[in-house]
CSV table of C-alpha atoms and ligand atoms in Angstrom, one decimal:
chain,number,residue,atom,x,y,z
A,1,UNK,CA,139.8,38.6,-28.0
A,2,UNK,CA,137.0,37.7,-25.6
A,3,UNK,CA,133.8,35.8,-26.1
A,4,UNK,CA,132.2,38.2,-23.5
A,5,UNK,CA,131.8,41.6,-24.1
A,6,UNK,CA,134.4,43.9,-25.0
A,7,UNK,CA,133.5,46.3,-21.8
A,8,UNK,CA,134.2,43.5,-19.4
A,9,UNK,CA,137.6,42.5,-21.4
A,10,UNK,CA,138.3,45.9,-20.8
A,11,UNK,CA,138.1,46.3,-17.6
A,12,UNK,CA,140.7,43.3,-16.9
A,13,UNK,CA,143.1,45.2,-19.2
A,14,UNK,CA,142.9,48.3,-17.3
A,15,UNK,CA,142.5,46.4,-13.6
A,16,UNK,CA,144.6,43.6,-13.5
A,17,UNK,CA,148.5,44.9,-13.2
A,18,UNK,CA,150.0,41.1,-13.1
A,19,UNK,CA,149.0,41.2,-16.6
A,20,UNK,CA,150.9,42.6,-20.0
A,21,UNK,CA,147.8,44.9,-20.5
A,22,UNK,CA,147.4,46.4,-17.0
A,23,UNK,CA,151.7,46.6,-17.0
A,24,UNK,CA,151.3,49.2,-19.7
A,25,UNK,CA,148.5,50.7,-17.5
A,26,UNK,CA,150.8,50.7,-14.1
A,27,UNK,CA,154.0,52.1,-15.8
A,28,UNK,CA,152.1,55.1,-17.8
A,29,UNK,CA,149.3,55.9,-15.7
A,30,UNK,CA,147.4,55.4,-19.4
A,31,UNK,CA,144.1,53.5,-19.7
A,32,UNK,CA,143.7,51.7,-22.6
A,33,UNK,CA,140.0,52.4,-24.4
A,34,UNK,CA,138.0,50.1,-27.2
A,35,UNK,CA,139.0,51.8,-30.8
A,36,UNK,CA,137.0,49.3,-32.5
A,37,UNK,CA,135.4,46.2,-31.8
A,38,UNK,CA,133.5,43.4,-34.1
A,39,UNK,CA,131.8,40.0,-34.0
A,40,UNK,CA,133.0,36.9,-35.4
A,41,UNK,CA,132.1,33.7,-36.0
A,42,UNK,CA,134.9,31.9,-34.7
A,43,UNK,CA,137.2,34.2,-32.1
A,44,UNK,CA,140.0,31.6,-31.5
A,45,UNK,CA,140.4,31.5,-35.5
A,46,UNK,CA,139.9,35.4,-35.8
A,47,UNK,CA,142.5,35.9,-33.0
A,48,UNK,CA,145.2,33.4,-34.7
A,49,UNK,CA,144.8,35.3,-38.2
A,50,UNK,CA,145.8,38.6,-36.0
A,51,UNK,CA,148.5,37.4,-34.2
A,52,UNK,CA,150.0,34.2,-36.5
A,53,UNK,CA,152.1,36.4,-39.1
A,54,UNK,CA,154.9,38.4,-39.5
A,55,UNK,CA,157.1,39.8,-37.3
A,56,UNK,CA,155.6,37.6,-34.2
A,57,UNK,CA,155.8,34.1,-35.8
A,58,UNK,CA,160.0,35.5,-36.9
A,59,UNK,CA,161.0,36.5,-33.3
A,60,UNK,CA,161.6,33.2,-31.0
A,61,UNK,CA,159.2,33.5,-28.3
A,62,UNK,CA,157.4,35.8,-29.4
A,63,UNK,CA,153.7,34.3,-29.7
A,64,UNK,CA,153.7,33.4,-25.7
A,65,UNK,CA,155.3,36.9,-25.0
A,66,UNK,CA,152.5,38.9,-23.8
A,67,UNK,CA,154.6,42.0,-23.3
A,68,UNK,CA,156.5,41.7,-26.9
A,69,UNK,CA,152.9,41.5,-28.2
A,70,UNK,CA,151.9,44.9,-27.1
A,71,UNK,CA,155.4,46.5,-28.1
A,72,UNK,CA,155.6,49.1,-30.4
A,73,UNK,CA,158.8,48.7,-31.4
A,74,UNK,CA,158.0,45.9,-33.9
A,75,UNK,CA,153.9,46.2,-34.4
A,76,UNK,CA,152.6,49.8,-35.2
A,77,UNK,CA,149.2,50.9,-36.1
A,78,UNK,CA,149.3,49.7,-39.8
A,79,UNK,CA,149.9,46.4,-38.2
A,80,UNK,CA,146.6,46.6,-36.1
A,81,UNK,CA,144.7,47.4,-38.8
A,82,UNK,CA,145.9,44.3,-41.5
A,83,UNK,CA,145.7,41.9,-38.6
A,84,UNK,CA,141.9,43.4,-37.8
A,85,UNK,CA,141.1,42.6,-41.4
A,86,UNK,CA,142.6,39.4,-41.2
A,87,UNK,CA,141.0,38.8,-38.7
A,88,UNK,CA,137.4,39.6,-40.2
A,89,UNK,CA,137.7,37.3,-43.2
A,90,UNK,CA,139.3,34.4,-41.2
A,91,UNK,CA,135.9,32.6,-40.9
A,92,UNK,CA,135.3,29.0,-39.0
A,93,UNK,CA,137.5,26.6,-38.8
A,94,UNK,CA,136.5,23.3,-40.7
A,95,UNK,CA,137.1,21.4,-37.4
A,96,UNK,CA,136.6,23.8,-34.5
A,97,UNK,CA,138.0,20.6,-32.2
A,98,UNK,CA,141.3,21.4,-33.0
A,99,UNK,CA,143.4,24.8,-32.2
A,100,UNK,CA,143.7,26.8,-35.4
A,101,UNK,CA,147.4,27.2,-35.7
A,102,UNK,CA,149.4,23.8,-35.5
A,103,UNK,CA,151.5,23.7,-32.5
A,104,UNK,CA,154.6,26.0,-32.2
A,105,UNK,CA,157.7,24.8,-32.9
A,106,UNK,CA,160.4,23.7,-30.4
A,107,UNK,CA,161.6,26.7,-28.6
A,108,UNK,CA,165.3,28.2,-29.5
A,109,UNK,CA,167.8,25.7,-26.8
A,110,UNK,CA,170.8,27.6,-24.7
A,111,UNK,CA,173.2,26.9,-27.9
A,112,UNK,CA,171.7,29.6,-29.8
A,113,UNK,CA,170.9,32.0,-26.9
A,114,UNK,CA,174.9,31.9,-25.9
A,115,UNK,CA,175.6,32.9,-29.8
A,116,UNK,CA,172.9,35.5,-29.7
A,117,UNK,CA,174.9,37.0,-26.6
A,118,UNK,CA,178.0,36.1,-28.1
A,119,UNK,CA,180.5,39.1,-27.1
A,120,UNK,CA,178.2,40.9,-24.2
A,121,UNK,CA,180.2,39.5,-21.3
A,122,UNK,CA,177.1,37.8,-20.0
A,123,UNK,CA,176.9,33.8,-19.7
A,124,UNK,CA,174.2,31.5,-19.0
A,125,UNK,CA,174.3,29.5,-15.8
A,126,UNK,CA,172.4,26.7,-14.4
A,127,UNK,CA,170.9,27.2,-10.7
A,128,UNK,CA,169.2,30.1,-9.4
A,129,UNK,CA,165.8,28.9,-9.4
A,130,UNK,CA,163.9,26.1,-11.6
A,131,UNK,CA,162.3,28.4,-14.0
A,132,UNK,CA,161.1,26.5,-17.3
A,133,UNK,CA,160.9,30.1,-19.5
A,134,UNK,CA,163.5,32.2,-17.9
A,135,UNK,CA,167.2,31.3,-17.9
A,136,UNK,CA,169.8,32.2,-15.5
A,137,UNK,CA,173.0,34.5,-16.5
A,138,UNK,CA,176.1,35.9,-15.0
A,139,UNK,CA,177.8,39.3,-15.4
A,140,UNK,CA,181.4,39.8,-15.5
A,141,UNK,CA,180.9,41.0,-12.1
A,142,UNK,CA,179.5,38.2,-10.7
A,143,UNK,CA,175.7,39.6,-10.6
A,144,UNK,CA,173.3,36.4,-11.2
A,145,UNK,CA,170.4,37.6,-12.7
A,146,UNK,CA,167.2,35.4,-14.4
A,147,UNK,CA,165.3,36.8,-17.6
A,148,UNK,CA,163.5,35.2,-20.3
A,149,UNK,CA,166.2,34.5,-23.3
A,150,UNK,CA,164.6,36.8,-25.5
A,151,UNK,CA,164.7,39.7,-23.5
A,152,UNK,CA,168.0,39.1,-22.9
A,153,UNK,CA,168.7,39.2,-26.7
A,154,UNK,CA,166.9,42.6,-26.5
A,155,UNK,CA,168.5,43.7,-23.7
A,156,UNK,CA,172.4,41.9,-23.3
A,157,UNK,CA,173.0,44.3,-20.3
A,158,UNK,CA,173.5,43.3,-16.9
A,159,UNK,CA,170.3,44.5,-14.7
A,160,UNK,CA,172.4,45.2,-12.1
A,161,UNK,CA,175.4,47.4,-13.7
A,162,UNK,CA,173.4,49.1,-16.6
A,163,UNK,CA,169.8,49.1,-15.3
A,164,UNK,CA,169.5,52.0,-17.7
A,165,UNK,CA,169.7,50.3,-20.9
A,166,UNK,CA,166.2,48.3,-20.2
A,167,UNK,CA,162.9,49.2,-20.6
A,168,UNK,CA,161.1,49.5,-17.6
A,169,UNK,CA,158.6,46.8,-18.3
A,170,UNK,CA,161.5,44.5,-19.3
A,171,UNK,CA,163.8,45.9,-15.8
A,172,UNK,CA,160.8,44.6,-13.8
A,173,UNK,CA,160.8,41.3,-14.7
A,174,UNK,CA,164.2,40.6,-14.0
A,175,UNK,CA,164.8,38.9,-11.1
A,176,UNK,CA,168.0,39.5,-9.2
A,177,UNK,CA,169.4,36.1,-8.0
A,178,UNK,CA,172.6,37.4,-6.0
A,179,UNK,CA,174.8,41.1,-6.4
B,1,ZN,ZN1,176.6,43.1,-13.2
């Protein structure tokens, strides 16, 4: 979404590698190019119709996870094209001074992010760091590694002794407290 033009937005996506966009672009040496582009009459409304449905608003986290946005594993092309046509017909708000979507709900606490890693070996710890998003974990071998809870649901490995099992967008933002 952009309330520029599209060529400018796309420039960002292709320039700016601390972003999801130009992640994609720095691990696959692949530019990403306009397919389609439309007006609309209100962009924050059009862009909540795309993104506010199913699977995003049924995985925790998901909505503010730029990365798990772009990942094919859960939205495919079909999925682009409903939430484009959503998006066309989602029209103005009736009071464009509030946000479109009511706010999120309460992110998932450490309760249910121990039960989702419930038999990995892994265990949250407190320490390494002050990070609001990202929580700290411990591997059976004492590694001390910080990722956000939901990766760690998608990946319950220890970056250190199974770097393999990640995906190298996820490996990357991993942060290695102490091996
Ligand atoms: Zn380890």
């Amino acid at each position: 979404m952009t309330t520029r033009s599209p060529q400018v937005r796309l420039k960002e996506h292709n320039t700016q590698f601390d972003k999801a966009a130009g992640q994609v672009v720095e691990a696959t040496g692949q530019e990403w190019i306009i397919k389609e582009y439309f007006e609309v009459e209100d962009t924050y409304n059009a862009e909540s119709a795309f993104f506010h449905r199913s699977p995003l608003t049924e995985i925790p986290h998901a909505l503010s996870d730029e990365l798990l946005k772009l990942d094919d594993k859960y939205m495919n092309w079909d999925w682009v094209n409903e939430g484009l046509v959503a998006a066309k017909s989602a029209g103005i708000r009736s009071n464009t001074s509030q946000p479109p979507n009511p706010k999120p709900e309460p992110k998932k606490g450490a309760k249910w992010i121990e039960a989702q890693i419930e038999g990995s070996g892994l265990k949250p710890i407190k320490g390494c760091g002050n990070g609001i998003t990202k929580v700290s974990f411990e591997c059976p071998e004492g590694h001390i590694f910080k990722i956000s809870g939901y990766s760690l649901i998608r990946f319950p490995f220890c970056p250190v002794c199974e770097p393999e099992r990640f995906d190298a967008y996820t490996l990357r933002r991993v942060k290695v407290c102490s091996s």
